[in-house]
Every structure is written in C-alpha cells, then in structure tokens.
JSON list of C-alpha atoms and ligand atoms in Angstrom, two decimals:
[
{"chain": "U", "resi": 1, "resn": "MET", "atom": "CA", "xyz": [8.62, -15.35, -21.61]},
{"chain": "U", "resi": 2, "resn": "GLU", "atom": "CA", "xyz": [9.60, -13.03, -19.22]},
{"chain": "U", "resi": 3, "resn": "THR", "atom": "CA", "xyz": [5.49, -12.48, -18.36]},
{"chain": "U", "resi": 4, "resn": "VAL", "atom": "CA", "xyz": [5.43, -16.20, -17.99]},
{"chain": "U", "resi": 5, "resn": "ASN", "atom": "CA", "xyz": [7.97, -16.25, -15.22]},
{"chain": "U", "resi": 6, "resn": "ARG", "atom": "CA", "xyz": [6.85, -13.46, -13.38]},
{"chain": "U", "resi": 7, "resn": "ARG", "atom": "CA", "xyz": [3.84, -15.09, -13.43]},
{"chain": "U", "resi": 8, "resn": "HIS", "atom": "CA", "xyz": [5.18, -18.33, -11.86]},
{"chain": "U", "resi": 9, "resn": "PHE", "atom": "CA", "xyz": [7.04, -16.03, -9.33]},
{"chain": "U", "resi": 10, "resn": "PHE", "atom": "CA", "xyz": [3.58, -14.42, -8.15]},
{"chain": "U", "resi": 11, "resn": "THR", "atom": "CA", "xyz": [1.89, -17.88, -8.00]},
{"chain": "U", "resi": 12, "resn": "LYS", "atom": "CA", "xyz": [4.57, -19.31, -5.81]},
{"chain": "U", "resi": 13, "resn": "THR", "atom": "CA", "xyz": [4.20, -16.04, -3.96]},
{"chain": "U", "resi": 14, "resn": "PHE", "atom": "CA", "xyz": [0.38, -16.62, -3.37]},
{"chain": "U", "resi": 15, "resn": "ALA", "atom": "CA", "xyz": [1.07, -20.20, -2.58]},
{"chain": "U", "resi": 16, "resn": "LEU", "atom": "CA", "xyz": [3.92, -19.38, -0.17]},
{"chain": "U", "resi": 17, "resn": "GLY", "atom": "CA", "xyz": [1.30, -16.46, 1.67]},
{"chain": "U", "resi": 18, "resn": "ALA", "atom": "CA", "xyz": [-1.32, -18.63, 1.67]},
{"chain": "U", "resi": 19, "resn": "THR", "atom": "CA", "xyz": [0.78, -21.35, 3.39]},
{"chain": "U", "resi": 20, "resn": "LEU", "atom": "CA", "xyz": [2.00, -18.72, 6.24]},
{"chain": "U", "resi": 21, "resn": "MET", "atom": "CA", "xyz": [-1.57, -17.06, 6.24]},
{"chain": "U", "resi": 22, "resn": "GLY", "atom": "CA", "xyz": [-2.94, -20.04, 6.55]},
{"chain": "U", "resi": 23, "resn": "ALA", "atom": "CA", "xyz": [-0.79, -20.68, 9.88]},
{"chain": "U", "resi": 24, "resn": "ALA", "atom": "CA", "xyz": [-2.19, -17.34, 11.05]},
{"chain": "U", "resi": 25, "resn": "GLY", "atom": "CA", "xyz": [-5.65, -18.04, 10.50]},
{"chain": "U", "resi": 26, "resn": "LEU", "atom": "CA", "xyz": [-5.93, -15.42, 7.50]},
{"chain": "U", "resi": 27, "resn": "HIS", "atom": "CA", "xyz": [-7.53, -16.01, 4.34]},
{"chain": "U", "resi": 28, "resn": "ARG", "atom": "CA", "xyz": [-6.26, -17.49, 1.13]},
{"chain": "U", "resi": 29, "resn": "ALA", "atom": "CA", "xyz": [-4.80, -16.25, -2.13]},
{"chain": "U", "resi": 30, "resn": "SER", "atom": "CA", "xyz": [-7.27, -14.40, -4.35]},
{"chain": "U", "resi": 31, "resn": "ALA", "atom": "CA", "xyz": [-7.33, -13.57, -7.76]},
{"chain": "U", "resi": 32, "resn": "GLU", "atom": "CA", "xyz": [-5.85, -11.23, -9.80]},
{"chain": "U", "resi": 33, "resn": "TYR", "atom": "CA", "xyz": [-6.28, -7.15, -10.09]},
{"chain": "U", "resi": 34, "resn": "LEU", "atom": "CA", "xyz": [-3.59, -5.52, -11.11]},
{"chain": "U", "resi": 35, "resn": "THR", "atom": "CA", "xyz": [-0.71, -8.25, -11.80]},
{"chain": "U", "resi": 36, "resn": "GLY", "atom": "CA", "xyz": [-1.39, -10.83, -14.98]},
{"chain": "U", "resi": 37, "resn": "VAL", "atom": "CA", "xyz": [-4.65, -8.54, -16.25]},
{"chain": "U", "resi": 38, "resn": "GLU", "atom": "CA", "xyz": [-5.41, -6.65, -19.34]},
{"chain": "U", "resi": 39, "resn": "THR", "atom": "CA", "xyz": [-7.21, -3.89, -17.38]},
{"chain": "U", "resi": 40, "resn": "PHE", "atom": "CA", "xyz": [-6.76, -3.55, -13.56]},
{"chain": "U", "resi": 41, "resn": "LYS", "atom": "CA", "xyz": [-9.90, -3.76, -11.60]},
{"chain": "U", "resi": 42, "resn": "LEU", "atom": "CA", "xyz": [-10.71, -2.41, -7.89]},
{"chain": "U", "resi": 43, "resn": "PRO", "atom": "CA", "xyz": [-9.40, -4.96, -5.55]},
{"chain": "U", "resi": 44, "resn": "PRO", "atom": "CA", "xyz": [-11.98, -5.68, -2.93]},
{"chain": "U", "resi": 45, "resn": "LEU", "atom": "CA", "xyz": [-12.23, -4.36, 0.74]},
{"chain": "U", "resi": 46, "resn": "PRO", "atom": "CA", "xyz": [-11.48, -7.48, 2.52]},
{"chain": "U", "resi": 47, "resn": "TYR", "atom": "CA", "xyz": [-13.45, -6.34, 5.30]},
{"chain": "U", "resi": 48, "resn": "ALA", "atom": "CA", "xyz": [-17.26, -4.58, 5.89]},
{"chain": "U", "resi": 49, "resn": "TYR", "atom": "CA", "xyz": [-16.69, -0.92, 5.41]},
{"chain": "U", "resi": 50, "resn": "ASP", "atom": "CA", "xyz": [-17.82, -0.79, 9.52]},
{"chain": "U", "resi": 51, "resn": "ALA", "atom": "CA", "xyz": [-15.03, -3.61, 10.27]},
{"chain": "U", "resi": 52, "resn": "LEU", "atom": "CA", "xyz": [-12.15, -1.16, 11.37]},
{"chain": "U", "resi": 53, "resn": "GLU", "atom": "CA", "xyz": [-15.18, 1.47, 13.68]},
{"chain": "U", "resi": 54, "resn": "PRO", "atom": "CA", "xyz": [-13.97, 3.03, 15.91]},
{"chain": "U", "resi": 55, "resn": "THR", "atom": "CA", "xyz": [-10.95, 3.58, 14.52]},
{"chain": "U", "resi": 56, "resn": "ILE", "atom": "CA", "xyz": [-12.27, 4.09, 10.95]},
{"chain": "U", "resi": 57, "resn": "GLU", "atom": "CA", "xyz": [-15.81, 4.86, 10.58]},
{"chain": "U", "resi": 58, "resn": "ALA", "atom": "CA", "xyz": [-17.74, 3.00, 7.57]},
{"chain": "U", "resi": 59, "resn": "GLU", "atom": "CA", "xyz": [-18.80, 6.26, 6.03]},
{"chain": "U", "resi": 60, "resn": "ILE", "atom": "CA", "xyz": [-15.19, 7.47, 5.31]},
{"chain": "U", "resi": 61, "resn": "MET", "atom": "CA", "xyz": [-14.24, 3.85, 4.19]},
{"chain": "U", "resi": 62, "resn": "ARG", "atom": "CA", "xyz": [-17.09, 3.42, 1.89]},
{"chain": "U", "resi": 63, "resn": "LEU", "atom": "CA", "xyz": [-16.12, 6.96, -0.04]},
{"chain": "U", "resi": 64, "resn": "HIS", "atom": "CA", "xyz": [-12.41, 6.09, 0.28]},
{"chain": "U", "resi": 65, "resn": "HIS", "atom": "CA", "xyz": [-13.24, 2.55, -1.35]},
{"chain": "U", "resi": 66, "resn": "ASP", "atom": "CA", "xyz": [-15.69, 2.94, -3.95]},
{"chain": "U", "resi": 67, "resn": "LYS", "atom": "CA", "xyz": [-15.21, 6.41, -4.99]},
{"chain": "U", "resi": 68, "resn": "HIS", "atom": "CA", "xyz": [-11.50, 7.41, -4.49]},
{"chain": "U", "resi": 69, "resn": "HIS", "atom": "CA", "xyz": [-9.54, 3.82, -5.20]},
{"chain": "U", "resi": 70, "resn": "ALA", "atom": "CA", "xyz": [-12.21, 3.40, -8.09]},
{"chain": "U", "resi": 71, "resn": "GLY", "atom": "CA", "xyz": [-11.28, 6.63, -9.89]},
{"chain": "U", "resi": 72, "resn": "TYR", "atom": "CA", "xyz": [-7.83, 5.77, -9.39]},
{"chain": "U", "resi": 73, "resn": "VAL", "atom": "CA", "xyz": [-8.20, 2.52, -11.39]},
{"chain": "U", "resi": 74, "resn": "ARG", "atom": "CA", "xyz": [-10.40, 3.73, -13.81]},
{"chain": "U", "resi": 75, "resn": "LYS", "atom": "CA", "xyz": [-8.14, 6.52, -14.76]},
{"chain": "U", "resi": 76, "resn": "VAL", "atom": "CA", "xyz": [-4.59, 4.41, -14.95]},
{"chain": "U", "resi": 77, "resn": "ASN", "atom": "CA", "xyz": [-6.62, 2.55, -17.29]},
{"chain": "U", "resi": 78, "resn": "ALA", "atom": "CA", "xyz": [-7.61, 5.19, -19.48]},
{"chain": "U", "resi": 79, "resn": "ALA", "atom": "CA", "xyz": [-4.10, 6.59, -19.10]},
{"chain": "U", "resi": 80, "resn": "LEU", "atom": "CA", "xyz": [-2.61, 3.39, -20.38]},
{"chain": "U", "resi": 81, "resn": "ASP", "atom": "CA", "xyz": [-5.06, 2.77, -23.09]},
{"chain": "U", "resi": 82, "resn": "GLU", "atom": "CA", "xyz": [-4.32, 5.88, -24.46]},
{"chain": "U", "resi": 83, "resn": "VAL", "atom": "CA", "xyz": [-0.78, 5.19, -24.93]},
{"chain": "U", "resi": 84, "resn": "GLY", "atom": "CA", "xyz": [-1.25, 1.50, -25.79]},
{"chain": "U", "resi": 85, "resn": "ALA", "atom": "CA", "xyz": [0.44, 0.15, -22.55]},
{"chain": "U", "resi": 86, "resn": "VAL", "atom": "CA", "xyz": [-2.34, -2.23, -21.09]},
{"chain": "U", "resi": 87, "resn": "GLY", "atom": "CA", "xyz": [-0.97, -5.48, -20.17]},
{"chain": "U", "resi": 88, "resn": "ARG", "atom": "CA", "xyz": [2.16, -5.10, -18.13]},
{"chain": "U", "resi": 89, "resn": "ASP", "atom": "CA", "xyz": [1.98, -5.49, -14.41]},
{"chain": "U", "resi": 90, "resn": "LEU", "atom": "CA", "xyz": [1.02, -1.73, -12.24]},
{"chain": "U", "resi": 91, "resn": "VAL", "atom": "CA", "xyz": [4.58, -2.67, -10.19]},
{"chain": "U", "resi": 92, "resn": "ASP", "atom": "CA", "xyz": [6.64, -2.70, -13.32]},
{"chain": "U", "resi": 93, "resn": "ILE", "atom": "CA", "xyz": [5.06, 0.19, -14.74]},
{"chain": "U", "resi": 94, "resn": "LEU", "atom": "CA", "xyz": [5.70, 2.20, -11.52]},
{"chain": "U", "resi": 95, "resn": "LYS", "atom": "CA", "xyz": [9.08, 1.15, -11.02]},
{"chain": "U", "resi": 96, "resn": "ASN", "atom": "CA", "xyz": [9.70, 2.42, -14.87]},
{"chain": "U", "resi": 97, "resn": "LEU", "atom": "CA", "xyz": [7.92, 5.55, -14.81]},
{"chain": "U", "resi": 98, "resn": "ASP", "atom": "CA", "xyz": [10.06, 6.78, -17.52]},
{"chain": "U", "resi": 99, "resn": "SER", "atom": "CA", "xyz": [9.37, 4.38, -20.07]},
{"chain": "U", "resi": 100, "resn": "LEU", "atom": "CA", "xyz": [6.59, 5.77, -20.36]},
{"chain": "U", "resi": 101, "resn": "PRO", "atom": "CA", "xyz": [5.30, 8.46, -23.08]},
{"chain": "U", "resi": 102, "resn": "ALA", "atom": "CA", "xyz": [5.60, 12.04, -21.46]},
{"chain": "U", "resi": 103, "resn": "ASP", "atom": "CA", "xyz": [2.68, 13.27, -22.12]},
{"chain": "U", "resi": 104, "resn": "VAL", "atom": "CA", "xyz": [0.62, 10.54, -19.86]},
{"chain": "U", "resi": 105, "resn": "ARG", "atom": "CA", "xyz": [3.67, 9.44, -17.47]},
{"chain": "U", "resi": 106, "resn": "ALA", "atom": "CA", "xyz": [2.03, 12.32, -14.50]},
{"chain": "U", "resi": 107, "resn": "SER", "atom": "CA", "xyz": [-1.54, 10.97, -14.79]},
{"chain": "U", "resi": 108, "resn": "VAL", "atom": "CA", "xyz": [0.23, 6.99, -14.61]},
{"chain": "U", "resi": 109, "resn": "ARG", "atom": "CA", "xyz": [2.45, 8.26, -11.50]},
{"chain": "U", "resi": 110, "resn": "GLN", "atom": "CA", "xyz": [-0.85, 9.95, -9.67]},
{"chain": "U", "resi": 111, "resn": "ASN", "atom": "CA", "xyz": [-4.00, 7.61, -10.57]},
{"chain": "U", "resi": 112, "resn": "GLY", "atom": "CA", "xyz": [-1.49, 4.25, -11.05]},
{"chain": "U", "resi": 113, "resn": "GLY", "atom": "CA", "xyz": [0.23, 5.12, -7.65]},
{"chain": "U", "resi": 114, "resn": "GLY", "atom": "CA", "xyz": [-3.39, 5.50, -5.92]},
{"chain": "U", "resi": 115, "resn": "ALA", "atom": "CA", "xyz": [-4.35, 2.31, -7.16]},
{"chain": "U", "resi": 116, "resn": "LEU", "atom": "CA", "xyz": [-1.64, 0.39, -5.79]},
{"chain": "U", "resi": 117, "resn": "ASN", "atom": "CA", "xyz": [-1.39, 2.66, -2.55]},
{"chain": "U", "resi": 118, "resn": "HIS", "atom": "CA", "xyz": [-4.76, 1.72, -1.67]},
{"chain": "U", "resi": 119, "resn": "ALA", "atom": "CA", "xyz": [-4.31, -1.76, -2.98]},
{"chain": "U", "resi": 120, "resn": "LEU", "atom": "CA", "xyz": [-1.86, -2.02, 0.20]},
{"chain": "U", "resi": 121, "resn": "PHE", "atom": "CA", "xyz": [-3.50, -0.06, 2.80]},
{"chain": "U", "resi": 122, "resn": "TRP", "atom": "CA", "xyz": [-6.66, -1.75, 2.90]},
{"chain": "U", "resi": 123, "resn": "GLU", "atom": "CA", "xyz": [-4.35, -4.65, 3.33]},
{"chain": "U", "resi": 124, "resn": "VAL", "atom": "CA", "xyz": [-2.11, -3.86, 5.72]},
{"chain": "U", "resi": 125, "resn": "MET", "atom": "CA", "xyz": [-5.05, -2.94, 7.89]},
{"chain": "U", "resi": 126, "resn": "SER", "atom": "CA", "xyz": [-7.90, -5.18, 9.74]},
{"chain": "U", "resi": 127, "resn": "PRO", "atom": "CA", "xyz": [-10.60, -5.26, 12.53]},
{"chain": "U", "resi": 128, "resn": "ASP", "atom": "CA", "xyz": [-8.19, -8.22, 14.41]},
{"chain": "U", "resi": 129, "resn": "GLY", "atom": "CA", "xyz": [-4.85, -5.89, 14.08]},
{"chain": "U", "resi": 130, "resn": "GLY", "atom": "CA", "xyz": [-3.23, -3.81, 16.30]},
{"chain": "U", "resi": 131, "resn": "GLY", "atom": "CA", "xyz": [-0.39, -5.30, 18.87]},
{"chain": "U", "resi": 132, "resn": "GLU", "atom": "CA", "xyz": [3.08, -5.44, 17.12]},
{"chain": "U", "resi": 133, "resn": "PRO", "atom": "CA", "xyz": [5.18, -7.58, 14.79]},
{"chain": "U", "resi": 134, "resn": "ALA", "atom": "CA", "xyz": [6.41, -11.22, 15.51]},
{"chain": "U", "resi": 135, "resn": "GLY", "atom": "CA", "xyz": [9.26, -13.25, 14.45]},
{"chain": "U", "resi": 136, "resn": "GLU", "atom": "CA", "xyz": [11.73, -11.77, 11.23]},
{"chain": "U", "resi": 137, "resn": "LEU", "atom": "CA", "xyz": [9.82, -8.41, 10.90]},
{"chain": "U", "resi": 138, "resn": "ALA", "atom": "CA", "xyz": [10.04, -7.77, 14.36]},
{"chain": "U", "resi": 139, "resn": "SER", "atom": "CA", "xyz": [13.80, -8.34, 14.49]},
{"chain": "U", "resi": 140, "resn": "ALA", "atom": "CA", "xyz": [14.43, -5.94, 11.66]},
{"chain": "U", "resi": 141, "resn": "ILE", "atom": "CA", "xyz": [12.81, -3.22, 13.27]},
{"chain": "U", "resi": 142, "resn": "THR", "atom": "CA", "xyz": [14.38, -3.80, 16.56]},
{"chain": "U", "resi": 143, "resn": "GLU", "atom": "CA", "xyz": [17.81, -3.77, 14.60]},
{"chain": "U", "resi": 144, "resn": "THR", "atom": "CA", "xyz": [16.98, -1.06, 12.49]},
{"chain": "U", "resi": 145, "resn": "PHE", "atom": "CA", "xyz": [14.98, 1.17, 14.50]},
{"chain": "U", "resi": 146, "resn": "GLY", "atom": "CA", "xyz": [16.08, 0.66, 18.18]},
{"chain": "U", "resi": 147, "resn": "SER", "atom": "CA", "xyz": [12.72, -0.98, 19.90]},
{"chain": "U", "resi": 148, "resn": "PHE", "atom": "CA", "xyz": [9.14, -1.29, 18.26]},
{"chain": "U", "resi": 149, "resn": "SER", "atom": "CA", "xyz": [8.52, 1.87, 19.99]},
{"chain": "U", "resi": 150, "resn": "ASP", "atom": "CA", "xyz": [10.93, 3.87, 18.56]},
{"chain": "U", "resi": 151, "resn": "PHE", "atom": "CA", "xyz": [9.93, 2.75, 15.14]},
{"chain": "U", "resi": 152, "resn": "ARG", "atom": "CA", "xyz": [6.22, 3.82, 15.68]},
{"chain": "U", "resi": 153, "resn": "GLU", "atom": "CA", "xyz": [7.29, 7.17, 17.29]},
{"chain": "U", "resi": 154, "resn": "GLN", "atom": "CA", "xyz": [9.69, 7.60, 14.02]},
{"chain": "U", "resi": 155, "resn": "PHE", "atom": "CA", "xyz": [6.82, 6.69, 11.39]},
{"chain": "U", "resi": 156, "resn": "SER", "atom": "CA", "xyz": [3.98, 8.57, 13.31]},
{"chain": "U", "resi": 157, "resn": "GLN", "atom": "CA", "xyz": [6.28, 11.86, 13.42]},
{"chain": "U", "resi": 158, "resn": "THR", "atom": "CA", "xyz": [7.40, 11.20, 10.17]},
{"chain": "U", "resi": 159, "resn": "THR", "atom": "CA", "xyz": [3.63, 10.95, 8.50]},
{"chain": "U", "resi": 160, "resn": "GLY", "atom": "CA", "xyz": [2.21, 13.89, 10.50]},
{"chain": "U", "resi": 161, "resn": "GLY", "atom": "CA", "xyz": [4.88, 15.56, 8.90]},
{"chain": "U", "resi": 162, "resn": "VAL", "atom": "CA", "xyz": [3.95, 15.01, 5.12]},
{"chain": "U", "resi": 163, "resn": "PHE", "atom": "CA", "xyz": [2.73, 18.58, 4.12]},
{"chain": "U", "resi": 164, "resn": "GLY", "atom": "CA", "xyz": [-0.80, 19.01, 2.42]},
{"chain": "U", "resi": 165, "resn": "SER", "atom": "CA", "xyz": [-1.55, 15.07, 0.74]},
{"chain": "U", "resi": 166, "resn": "GLY", "atom": "CA", "xyz": [0.44, 11.95, 1.04]},
{"chain": "U", "resi": 167, "resn": "TRP", "atom": "CA", "xyz": [1.39, 9.12, 2.48]},
{"chain": "U", "resi": 168, "resn": "GLY", "atom": "CA", "xyz": [4.07, 7.60, 5.39]},
{"chain": "U", "resi": 169, "resn": "TRP", "atom": "CA", "xyz": [5.75, 4.44, 4.15]},
{"chain": "U", "resi": 170, "resn": "LEU", "atom": "CA", "xyz": [7.57, 1.61, 5.46]},
{"chain": "U", "resi": 171, "resn": "SER", "atom": "CA", "xyz": [9.79, -0.06, 3.06]},
{"chain": "U", "resi": 172, "resn": "VAL", "atom": "CA", "xyz": [12.56, -1.96, 2.30]},
{"chain": "U", "resi": 173, "resn": "ASP", "atom": "CA", "xyz": [15.59, -0.65, -0.15]},
{"chain": "U", "resi": 174, "resn": "PHE", "atom": "CA", "xyz": [17.71, -3.09, -2.48]},
{"chain": "U", "resi": 175, "resn": "ALA", "atom": "CA", "xyz": [20.05, -3.88, 0.26]},
{"chain": "U", "resi": 176, "resn": "GLY", "atom": "CA", "xyz": [17.11, -5.41, 2.55]},
{"chain": "U", "resi": 177, "resn": "LYS", "atom": "CA", "xyz": [17.12, -2.30, 5.01]},
{"chain": "U", "resi": 178, "resn": "LEU", "atom": "CA", "xyz": [14.28, -0.97, 6.24]},
{"chain": "U", "resi": 179, "resn": "PHE", "atom": "CA", "xyz": [13.24, 2.64, 6.19]},
{"chain": "U", "resi": 180, "resn": "ILE", "atom": "CA", "xyz": [10.92, 4.88, 6.95]},
{"chain": "U", "resi": 181, "resn": "SER", "atom": "CA", "xyz": [10.13, 7.52, 4.35]},
{"chain": "U", "resi": 182, "resn": "LYS", "atom": "CA", "xyz": [6.99, 10.10, 3.15]},
{"chain": "U", "resi": 183, "resn": "THR", "atom": "CA", "xyz": [5.58, 10.92, -0.04]},
{"chain": "U", "resi": 184, "resn": "PRO", "atom": "CA", "xyz": [3.68, 13.72, -1.49]},
{"chain": "U", "resi": 185, "resn": "ASN", "atom": "CA", "xyz": [0.24, 12.75, -3.34]},
{"chain": "U", "resi": 186, "resn": "GLN", "atom": "CA", "xyz": [0.09, 9.41, -4.93]},
{"chain": "U", "resi": 187, "resn": "ASN", "atom": "CA", "xyz": [3.61, 9.01, -4.88]},
{"chain": "U", "resi": 188, "resn": "ASN", "atom": "CA", "xyz": [5.10, 5.94, -3.23]},
{"chain": "U", "resi": 189, "resn": "PRO", "atom": "CA", "xyz": [8.57, 4.31, -2.52]},
{"chain": "U", "resi": 190, "resn": "LEU", "atom": "CA", "xyz": [8.90, 2.29, -6.08]},
{"chain": "U", "resi": 191, "resn": "MET", "atom": "CA", "xyz": [9.38, 5.50, -8.23]},
{"chain": "U", "resi": 192, "resn": "THR", "atom": "CA", "xyz": [12.65, 5.79, -8.48]},
{"chain": "U", "resi": 193, "resn": "GLY", "atom": "CA", "xyz": [13.57, 9.13, -9.63]},
{"chain": "U", "resi": 194, "resn": "TYR", "atom": "CA", "xyz": [10.33, 10.86, -8.24]},
{"chain": "U", "resi": 195, "resn": "VAL", "atom": "CA", "xyz": [11.80, 10.00, -4.27]},
{"chain": "U", "resi": 196, "resn": "GLU", "atom": "CA", "xyz": [14.58, 10.64, -2.48]},
{"chain": "U", "resi": 197, "resn": "ARG", "atom": "CA", "xyz": [14.89, 6.84, -1.52]},
{"chain": "U", "resi": 198, "resn": "THR", "atom": "CA", "xyz": [13.70, 3.74, -3.21]},
{"chain": "U", "resi": 199, "resn": "GLY", "atom": "CA", "xyz": [12.69, 0.43, -2.02]},
{"chain": "U", "resi": 200, "resn": "ILE", "atom": "CA", "xyz": [9.96, -1.68, -1.48]},
{"chain": "U", "resi": 201, "resn": "PRO", "atom": "CA", "xyz": [6.34, -0.53, 0.24]},
{"chain": "U", "resi": 202, "resn": "ILE", "atom": "CA", "xyz": [5.50, -3.15, 3.46]},
{"chain": "U", "resi": 203, "resn": "LEU", "atom": "CA", "xyz": [3.53, -0.98, 5.15]},
{"chain": "U", "resi": 204, "resn": "GLY", "atom": "CA", "xyz": [1.55, 2.30, 4.67]},
{"chain": "U", "resi": 205, "resn": "LEU", "atom": "CA", "xyz": [-0.66, 5.20, 6.02]},
{"chain": "U", "resi": 206, "resn": "ASP", "atom": "CA", "xyz": [-3.01, 7.08, 3.46]},
{"chain": "U", "resi": 207, "resn": "VAL", "atom": "CA", "xyz": [-2.98, 10.81, 5.61]},
{"chain": "U", "resi": 208, "resn": "TRP", "atom": "CA", "xyz": [-4.71, 12.70, 2.67]},
{"chain": "U", "resi": 209, "resn": "GLU", "atom": "CA", "xyz": [-7.30, 14.49, 4.56]},
{"chain": "U", "resi": 210, "resn": "HIS", "atom": "CA", "xyz": [-10.49, 12.24, 2.61]},
{"chain": "U", "resi": 211, "resn": "ALA", "atom": "CA", "xyz": [-8.81, 9.56, 4.63]},
{"chain": "U", "resi": 212, "resn": "TYR", "atom": "CA", "xyz": [-9.62, 10.89, 8.16]},
{"chain": "U", "resi": 213, "resn": "TYR", "atom": "CA", "xyz": [-11.70, 14.13, 7.86]},
{"chain": "U", "resi": 214, "resn": "LEU", "atom": "CA", "xyz": [-15.26, 13.09, 8.28]},
{"chain": "U", "resi": 215, "resn": "GLN", "atom": "CA", "xyz": [-14.46, 11.49, 11.58]},
{"chain": "U", "resi": 216, "resn": "TYR", "atom": "CA", "xyz": [-10.88, 13.65, 12.96]},
{"chain": "U", "resi": 217, "resn": "GLN", "atom": "CA", "xyz": [-11.61, 16.84, 10.78]},
{"chain": "U", "resi": 218, "resn": "ASN", "atom": "CA", "xyz": [-8.22, 19.00, 11.87]},
{"chain": "U", "resi": 219, "resn": "ARG", "atom": "CA", "xyz": [-7.07, 16.20, 14.18]},
{"chain": "U", "resi": 220, "resn": "ARG", "atom": "CA", "xyz": [-3.89, 14.14, 11.98]},
{"chain": "U", "resi": 221, "resn": "GLY", "atom": "CA", "xyz": [-2.63, 13.03, 14.96]},
{"chain": "U", "resi": 222, "resn": "ASP", "atom": "CA", "xyz": [-5.31, 11.40, 16.41]},
{"chain": "U", "resi": 223, "resn": "TYR", "atom": "CA", "xyz": [-6.05, 9.54, 13.30]},
{"chain": "U", "resi": 224, "resn": "ILE", "atom": "CA", "xyz": [-2.20, 8.20, 13.05]},
{"chain": "U", "resi": 225, "resn": "ASP", "atom": "CA", "xyz": [-2.41, 7.44, 17.08]},
{"chain": "U", "resi": 226, "resn": "ALA", "atom": "CA", "xyz": [-5.89, 5.20, 16.69]},
{"chain": "U", "resi": 227, "resn": "TRP", "atom": "CA", "xyz": [-4.27, 3.80, 13.06]},
{"chain": "U", "resi": 228, "resn": "TRP", "atom": "CA", "xyz": [-2.12, 1.91, 14.92]},
{"chain": "U", "resi": 229, "resn": "ASN", "atom": "CA", "xyz": [-5.05, -0.07, 16.19]},
{"chain": "U", "resi": 230, "resn": "VAL", "atom": "CA", "xyz": [-6.16, -1.52, 13.16]},
{"chain": "U", "resi": 231, "resn": "VAL", "atom": "CA", "xyz": [-2.11, -2.68, 11.20]},
{"chain": "U", "resi": 232, "resn": "ASP", "atom": "CA", "xyz": [-2.39, -6.22, 10.44]},
{"chain": "U", "resi": 233, "resn": "TRP", "atom": "CA", "xyz": [1.08, -7.29, 11.61]},
{"chain": "U", "resi": 234, "resn": "ALA", "atom": "CA", "xyz": [0.78, -10.64, 9.60]},
{"chain": "U", "resi": 235, "resn": "ASN", "atom": "CA", "xyz": [0.51, -9.15, 6.25]},
{"chain": "U", "resi": 236, "resn": "VAL", "atom": "CA", "xyz": [2.55, -6.60, 6.88]},
{"chain": "U", "resi": 237, "resn": "ALA", "atom": "CA", "xyz": [4.95, -9.72, 7.82]},
{"chain": "U", "resi": 238, "resn": "LEU", "atom": "CA", "xyz": [4.42, -11.46, 3.95]},
{"chain": "U", "resi": 239, "resn": "ARG", "atom": "CA", "xyz": [5.22, -8.19, 2.68]},
{"chain": "U", "resi": 240, "resn": "TYR", "atom": "CA", "xyz": [8.27, -7.57, 4.05]},
{"chain": "U", "resi": 241, "resn": "SER", "atom": "CA", "xyz": [9.29, -12.06, 3.10]},
{"chain": "U", "resi": 242, "resn": "ALA", "atom": "CA", "xyz": [8.22, -11.12, -0.47]},
{"chain": "U", "resi": 243, "resn": "ALA", "atom": "CA", "xyz": [10.34, -7.58, -0.47]},
{"chain": "U", "resi": 244, "resn": "LEU", "atom": "CA", "xyz": [13.56, -9.31, 0.91]},
{"chain": "U", "resi": 245, "resn": "ARG", "atom": "CA", "xyz": [13.40, -11.27, -2.52]},
{"chain": "U", "resi": 246, "resn": "GLY", "atom": "CA", "xyz": [12.95, -8.22, -3.83]},
{"chain": "U", "resi": 247, "resn": "GLU", "atom": "CA", "xyz": [9.29, -8.63, -4.63]},
{"chain": "U", "resi": 248, "resn": "MET", "atom": "CA", "xyz": [6.32, -6.48, -3.90]},
{"chain": "U", "resi": 249, "resn": "ILE", "atom": "CA", "xyz": [3.06, -8.03, -3.42]},
{"chain": "U", "resi": 250, "resn": "ALA", "atom": "CA", "xyz": [0.64, -5.62, -5.15]},
{"chain": "U", "resi": 251, "resn": "ASP", "atom": "CA", "xyz": [-2.58, -8.05, -5.64]},
{"chain": "U", "resi": 252, "resn": "PRO", "atom": "CA", "xyz": [-5.05, -8.87, -2.74]},
{"chain": "U", "resi": 253, "resn": "ILE", "atom": "CA", "xyz": [-3.64, -11.61, -0.54]},
{"chain": "U", "resi": 254, "resn": "LYS", "atom": "CA", "xyz": [-6.50, -12.12, 2.31]},
{"chain": "U", "resi": 255, "resn": "ALA", "atom": "CA", "xyz": [-9.62, -10.86, 0.29]},
{"chain": "R", "resi": 1, "resn": "MN", "atom": "MN1", "xyz": [-7.39, 8.01, -0.64]}
]
C-alpha cells in the first residue's frame, strides 16, 4: 500500500514538473530509473556529451557519466542484491541506511550515494543554464543568504573547501529552510547520522577530481566559478517546490 501511495505521489510530482517545465520550455518527465524499479538503471545524460562546453569538456562528461556514474549504479545494485534489499526506492534507502545489514551499509552509502548524487548533478546543469533563479526560489535565497551573489559566494567557498573528494550542496531542511553544506565522498544531506545537517538536496556540485581534473587540473576554484554558467535554475526550482513538500525528485525530469 505504501508503495502504491509513493508511486502515486511521484506520478503527481512528474505531472506537476512536466507542466511547469512545459512553461519553461523544457522537456517532459521520463521513465523511472532510481524509483519504482526492482533494479536501478543508469539515468541518461539529458544532453550531448559536449553540450556543456566550454564549461565542462566532452571527455570529462563521457567518463564521468559512462564510467563513474555507471559504476555506482552497478555496485549499489550488487550490494542490495547481496542482502535481498532490492525493490526499495533509493531515496528511502539513503534516508534509512541503518535499516540495512551492517556489512553492506558502507557500500550502499558510497555507491547508492554516487548513483543518486550524479543523477541530480546532470539534471541541475544545462547548456542553457546560468543566470539567476526566479520566483519562490529566488525569494527564499535572498531571504536566507541576503542576496543571490552572497549565496553564490558562500556556496562556492563551502564547496571549494571540501578536503579531498566530495560535494557542495544547497538543501531544504525539515523546517523548509534553505542551507548550504558540504559532504565527503558520496555522502549527501539525506543521510541521517552521516551529515551535520539533514535535508533534501536541490542543487549539488561534484568536486571530486574526476569531475574537473582533465580540464582544470588543480584549479578547482576556476571549475567552480565556471560551473555557475551551466546551472539550470528552472530545474532547481522544481526540486525546491518538491522539497518544501518533503520529497526529493530522484528520477530525471528532463531527460
Ligand atoms: Mn562524480
């Protein structure tokens, strides 16, 4: 029964998303990849490998999606299969990692995190991205951080400060408030017990070296500065609306 309700919710979310994105000139909702399926599937890139050039070059996108992201999806499936835990939505799993047997918990956190984080990452970027958010999200950013440029500076600084591999995030907490955070490795803000502040991520920036080193080498700051040119604020706004209802959109909505 719970599964039916959840699927119904996602159907409604996608319908809403499709309507809003129709207005924004984007595409319709896609099939399910990380929710409502027995075995997770690699979500497609919603644009060509070279679509984000010159911000991110094609060779990085090809390796990052086809090798790294594919590997996370394959390995989380293997770990869940090992303990007979296939069939649950990935978001539910990552929110409740302690519900898994201890011997696969680390693998599911790392690879399940990698599967979900990258699914979000491709979606919140677009060749038509950049600029600033509009509407409800813009108001919330101004209210929380003072201005969009203050937000951008704080996010860049926090993300640039990740030691080693990890991510920077904009999330919505359970009181509906926006916050910026960073996580090591493939952890994300859903992972209660593994993060300082728990919430629903709506924007994420991958600062693992595999995300930029071929093009930017050690200049992580230049990668972060350039990345703002491809952020798809219409997509982030849809995620914000869902997060205010307590839901994370896990499957692609524009692929
Ligand atoms: Mn990555």
